[in-house]
PDB file of C-alpha atoms in Angstrom:
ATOM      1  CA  UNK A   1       9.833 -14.490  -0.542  1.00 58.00           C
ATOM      2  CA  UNK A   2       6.228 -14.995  -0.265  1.00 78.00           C
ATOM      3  CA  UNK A   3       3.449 -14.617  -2.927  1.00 88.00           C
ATOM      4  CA  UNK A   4       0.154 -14.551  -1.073  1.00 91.00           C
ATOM      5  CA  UNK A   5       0.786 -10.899   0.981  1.00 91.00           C
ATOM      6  CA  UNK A   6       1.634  -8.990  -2.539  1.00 92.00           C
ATOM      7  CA  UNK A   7      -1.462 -10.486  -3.825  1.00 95.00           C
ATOM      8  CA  UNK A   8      -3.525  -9.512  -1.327  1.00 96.00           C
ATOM      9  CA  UNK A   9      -1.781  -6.242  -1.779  1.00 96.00           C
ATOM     10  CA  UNK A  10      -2.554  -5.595  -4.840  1.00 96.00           C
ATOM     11  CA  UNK A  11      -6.076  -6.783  -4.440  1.00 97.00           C
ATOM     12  CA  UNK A  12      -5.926  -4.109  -1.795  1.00 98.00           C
ATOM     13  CA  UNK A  13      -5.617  -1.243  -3.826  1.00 97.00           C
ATOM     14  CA  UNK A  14      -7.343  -2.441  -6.547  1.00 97.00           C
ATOM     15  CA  UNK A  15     -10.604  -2.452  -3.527  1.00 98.00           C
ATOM     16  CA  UNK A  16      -9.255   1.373  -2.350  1.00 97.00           C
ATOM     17  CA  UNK A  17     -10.067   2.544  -5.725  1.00 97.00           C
ATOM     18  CA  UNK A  18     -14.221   1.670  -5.172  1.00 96.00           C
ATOM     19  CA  UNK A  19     -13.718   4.737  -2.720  1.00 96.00           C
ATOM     20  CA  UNK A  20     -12.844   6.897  -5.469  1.00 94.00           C
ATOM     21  CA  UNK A  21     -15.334   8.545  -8.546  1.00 89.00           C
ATOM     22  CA  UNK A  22     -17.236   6.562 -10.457  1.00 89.00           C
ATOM     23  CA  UNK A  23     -17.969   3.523  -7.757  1.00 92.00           C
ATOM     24  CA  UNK A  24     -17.690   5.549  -4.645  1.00 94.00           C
ATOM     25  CA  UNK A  25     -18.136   3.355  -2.190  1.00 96.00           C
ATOM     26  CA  UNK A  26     -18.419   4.087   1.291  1.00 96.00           C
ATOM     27  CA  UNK A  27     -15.605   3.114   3.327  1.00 96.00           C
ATOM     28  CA  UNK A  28     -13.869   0.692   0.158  1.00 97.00           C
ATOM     29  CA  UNK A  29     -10.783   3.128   1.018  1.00 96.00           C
ATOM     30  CA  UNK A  30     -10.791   2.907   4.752  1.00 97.00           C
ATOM     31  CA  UNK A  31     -10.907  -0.882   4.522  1.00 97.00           C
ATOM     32  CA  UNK A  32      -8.144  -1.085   2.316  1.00 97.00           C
ATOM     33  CA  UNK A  33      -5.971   0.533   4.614  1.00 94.00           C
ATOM     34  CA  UNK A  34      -6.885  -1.670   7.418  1.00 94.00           C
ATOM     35  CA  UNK A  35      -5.903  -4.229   5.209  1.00 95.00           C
ATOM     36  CA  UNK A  36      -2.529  -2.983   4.368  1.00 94.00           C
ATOM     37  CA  UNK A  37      -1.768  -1.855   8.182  1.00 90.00           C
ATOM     38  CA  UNK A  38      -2.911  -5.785   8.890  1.00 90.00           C
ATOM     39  CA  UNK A  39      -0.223  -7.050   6.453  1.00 89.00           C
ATOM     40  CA  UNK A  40       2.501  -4.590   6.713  1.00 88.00           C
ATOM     41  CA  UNK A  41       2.352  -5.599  10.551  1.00 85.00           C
ATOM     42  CA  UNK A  42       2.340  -9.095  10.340  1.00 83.00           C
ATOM     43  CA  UNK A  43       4.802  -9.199   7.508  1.00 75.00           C
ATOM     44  CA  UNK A  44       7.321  -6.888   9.249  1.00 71.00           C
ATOM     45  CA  UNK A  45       6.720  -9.153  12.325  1.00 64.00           C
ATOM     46  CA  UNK A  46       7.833 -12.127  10.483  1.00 63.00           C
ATOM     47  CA  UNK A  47       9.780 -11.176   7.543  1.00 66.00           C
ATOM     48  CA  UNK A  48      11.096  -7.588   8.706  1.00 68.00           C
ATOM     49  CA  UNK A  49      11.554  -4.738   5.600  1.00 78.00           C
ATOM     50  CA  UNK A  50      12.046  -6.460   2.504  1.00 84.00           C
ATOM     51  CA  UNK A  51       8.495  -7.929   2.054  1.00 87.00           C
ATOM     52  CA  UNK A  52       6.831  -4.952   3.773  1.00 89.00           C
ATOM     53  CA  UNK A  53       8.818  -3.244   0.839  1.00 91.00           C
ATOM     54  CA  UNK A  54       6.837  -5.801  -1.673  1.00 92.00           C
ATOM     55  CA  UNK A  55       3.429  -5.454  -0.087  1.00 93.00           C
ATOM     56  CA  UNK A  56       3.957  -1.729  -0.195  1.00 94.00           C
ATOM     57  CA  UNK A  57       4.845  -1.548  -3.853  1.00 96.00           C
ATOM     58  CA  UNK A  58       2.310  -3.586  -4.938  1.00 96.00           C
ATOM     59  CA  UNK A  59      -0.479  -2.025  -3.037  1.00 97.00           C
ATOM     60  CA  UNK A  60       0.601   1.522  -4.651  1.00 98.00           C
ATOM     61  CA  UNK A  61       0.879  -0.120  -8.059  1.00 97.00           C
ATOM     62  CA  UNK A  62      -3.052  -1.551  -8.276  1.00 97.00           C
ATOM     63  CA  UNK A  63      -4.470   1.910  -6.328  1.00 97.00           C
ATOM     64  CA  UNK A  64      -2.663   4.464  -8.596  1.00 97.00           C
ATOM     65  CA  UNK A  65      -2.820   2.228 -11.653  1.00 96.00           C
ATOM     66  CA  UNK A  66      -5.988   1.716 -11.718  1.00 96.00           C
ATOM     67  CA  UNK A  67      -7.086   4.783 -10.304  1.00 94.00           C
ATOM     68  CA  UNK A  68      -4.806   7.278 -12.327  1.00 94.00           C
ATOM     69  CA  UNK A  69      -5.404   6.130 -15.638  1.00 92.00           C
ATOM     70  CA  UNK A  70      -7.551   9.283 -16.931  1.00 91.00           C
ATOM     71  CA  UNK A  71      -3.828  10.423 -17.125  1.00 91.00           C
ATOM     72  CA  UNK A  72      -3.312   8.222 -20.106  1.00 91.00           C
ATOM     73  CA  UNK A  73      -5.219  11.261 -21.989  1.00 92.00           C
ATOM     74  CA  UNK A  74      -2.584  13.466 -21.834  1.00 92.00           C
ATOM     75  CA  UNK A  75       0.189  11.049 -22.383  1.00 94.00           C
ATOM     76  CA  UNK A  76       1.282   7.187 -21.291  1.00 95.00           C
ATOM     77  CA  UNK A  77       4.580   8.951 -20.399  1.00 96.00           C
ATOM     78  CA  UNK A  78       2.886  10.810 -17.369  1.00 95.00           C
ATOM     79  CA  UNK A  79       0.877   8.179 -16.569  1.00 95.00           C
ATOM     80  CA  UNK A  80       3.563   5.937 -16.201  1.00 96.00           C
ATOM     81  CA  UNK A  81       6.201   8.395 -14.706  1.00 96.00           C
ATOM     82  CA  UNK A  82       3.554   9.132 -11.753  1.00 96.00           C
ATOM     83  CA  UNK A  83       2.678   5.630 -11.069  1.00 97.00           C
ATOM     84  CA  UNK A  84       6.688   5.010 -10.726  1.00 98.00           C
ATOM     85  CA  UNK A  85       6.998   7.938  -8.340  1.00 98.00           C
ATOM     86  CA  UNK A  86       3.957   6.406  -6.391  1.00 97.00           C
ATOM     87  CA  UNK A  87       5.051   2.854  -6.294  1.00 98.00           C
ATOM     88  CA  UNK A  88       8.577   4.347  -5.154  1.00 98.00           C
ATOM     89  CA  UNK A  89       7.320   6.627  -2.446  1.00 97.00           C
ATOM     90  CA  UNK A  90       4.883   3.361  -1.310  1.00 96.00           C
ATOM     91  CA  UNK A  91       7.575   1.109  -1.137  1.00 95.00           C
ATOM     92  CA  UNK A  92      10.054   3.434   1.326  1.00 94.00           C
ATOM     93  CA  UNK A  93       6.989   4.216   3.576  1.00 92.00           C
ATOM     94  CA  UNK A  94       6.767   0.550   4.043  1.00 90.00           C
ATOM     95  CA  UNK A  95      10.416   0.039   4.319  1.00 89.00           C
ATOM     96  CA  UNK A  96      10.091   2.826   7.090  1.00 88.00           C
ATOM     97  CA  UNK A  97       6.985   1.209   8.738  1.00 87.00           C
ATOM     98  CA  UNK A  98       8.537  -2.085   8.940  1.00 85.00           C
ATOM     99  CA  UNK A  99      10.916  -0.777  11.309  1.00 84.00           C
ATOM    100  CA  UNK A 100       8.950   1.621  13.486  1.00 86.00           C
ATOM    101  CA  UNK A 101       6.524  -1.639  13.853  1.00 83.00           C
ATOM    102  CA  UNK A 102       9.029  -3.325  15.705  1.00 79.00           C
ATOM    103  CA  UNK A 103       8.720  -0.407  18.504  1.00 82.00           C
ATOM    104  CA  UNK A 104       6.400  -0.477  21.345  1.00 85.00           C
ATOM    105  CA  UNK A 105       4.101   2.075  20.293  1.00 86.00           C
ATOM    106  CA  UNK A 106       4.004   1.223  16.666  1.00 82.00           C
ATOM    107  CA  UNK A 107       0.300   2.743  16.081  1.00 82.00           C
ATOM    108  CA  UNK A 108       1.745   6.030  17.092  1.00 84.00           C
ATOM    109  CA  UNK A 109       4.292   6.412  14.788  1.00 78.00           C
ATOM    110  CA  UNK A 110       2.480   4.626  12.192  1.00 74.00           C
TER     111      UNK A 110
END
């Protein structure tokens, strides 16, 4: 298992939340999915689903961690119950992606 591409992941979504309220930066979002399509492709490519499963997870774990904790107001519980739910649903869409990548007209069904 590699390091570097769950890094970058999580760097990933840590850049998607500048799209959000306060930063709001134009685009932040839209080039952190780029990013993520870019590494979800070459890691299913190389590795097939387990680290696409990894990169997937730990994209969804910086973007709704970061950007979700306001929730922390109304209780750590919910914070952390929705980030789980996130990080789950992240990791089988890129279980899922890994394998439609391997098809001919991956962009479609991604």
């Amino acid at each position: 298992m590699r390091l570097v591409p769950s890094l970058l992941a999580l760097f990933l979504g840590a850049f998607a939340t500048l799209g959000f309220a306060p930063a709001r930066v134009p685009g932040a979002f839209f080039l952190a999915l780029i990013g993520l399509v870019f590494l979800l492709h070459h890691e299913s490519v190389k590795t097939r689903s387990k680290q696409s499963v990894l990169v997937s997870a730990a994209f969804a774990s910086s973007l709704f961690g970061i950007g979700t904790w306001w929730l922390n107001a109304v209780s750590p519980a919910a914070w952390a119950g929705l980030l789980l739910l996130n990080v789950v649903v992240f990791a089988v869409m890129g279980w899922a992606l890994s394998l439609t990548m391997m098809l001919r007209w991956w962009p479609l069904w991604f």
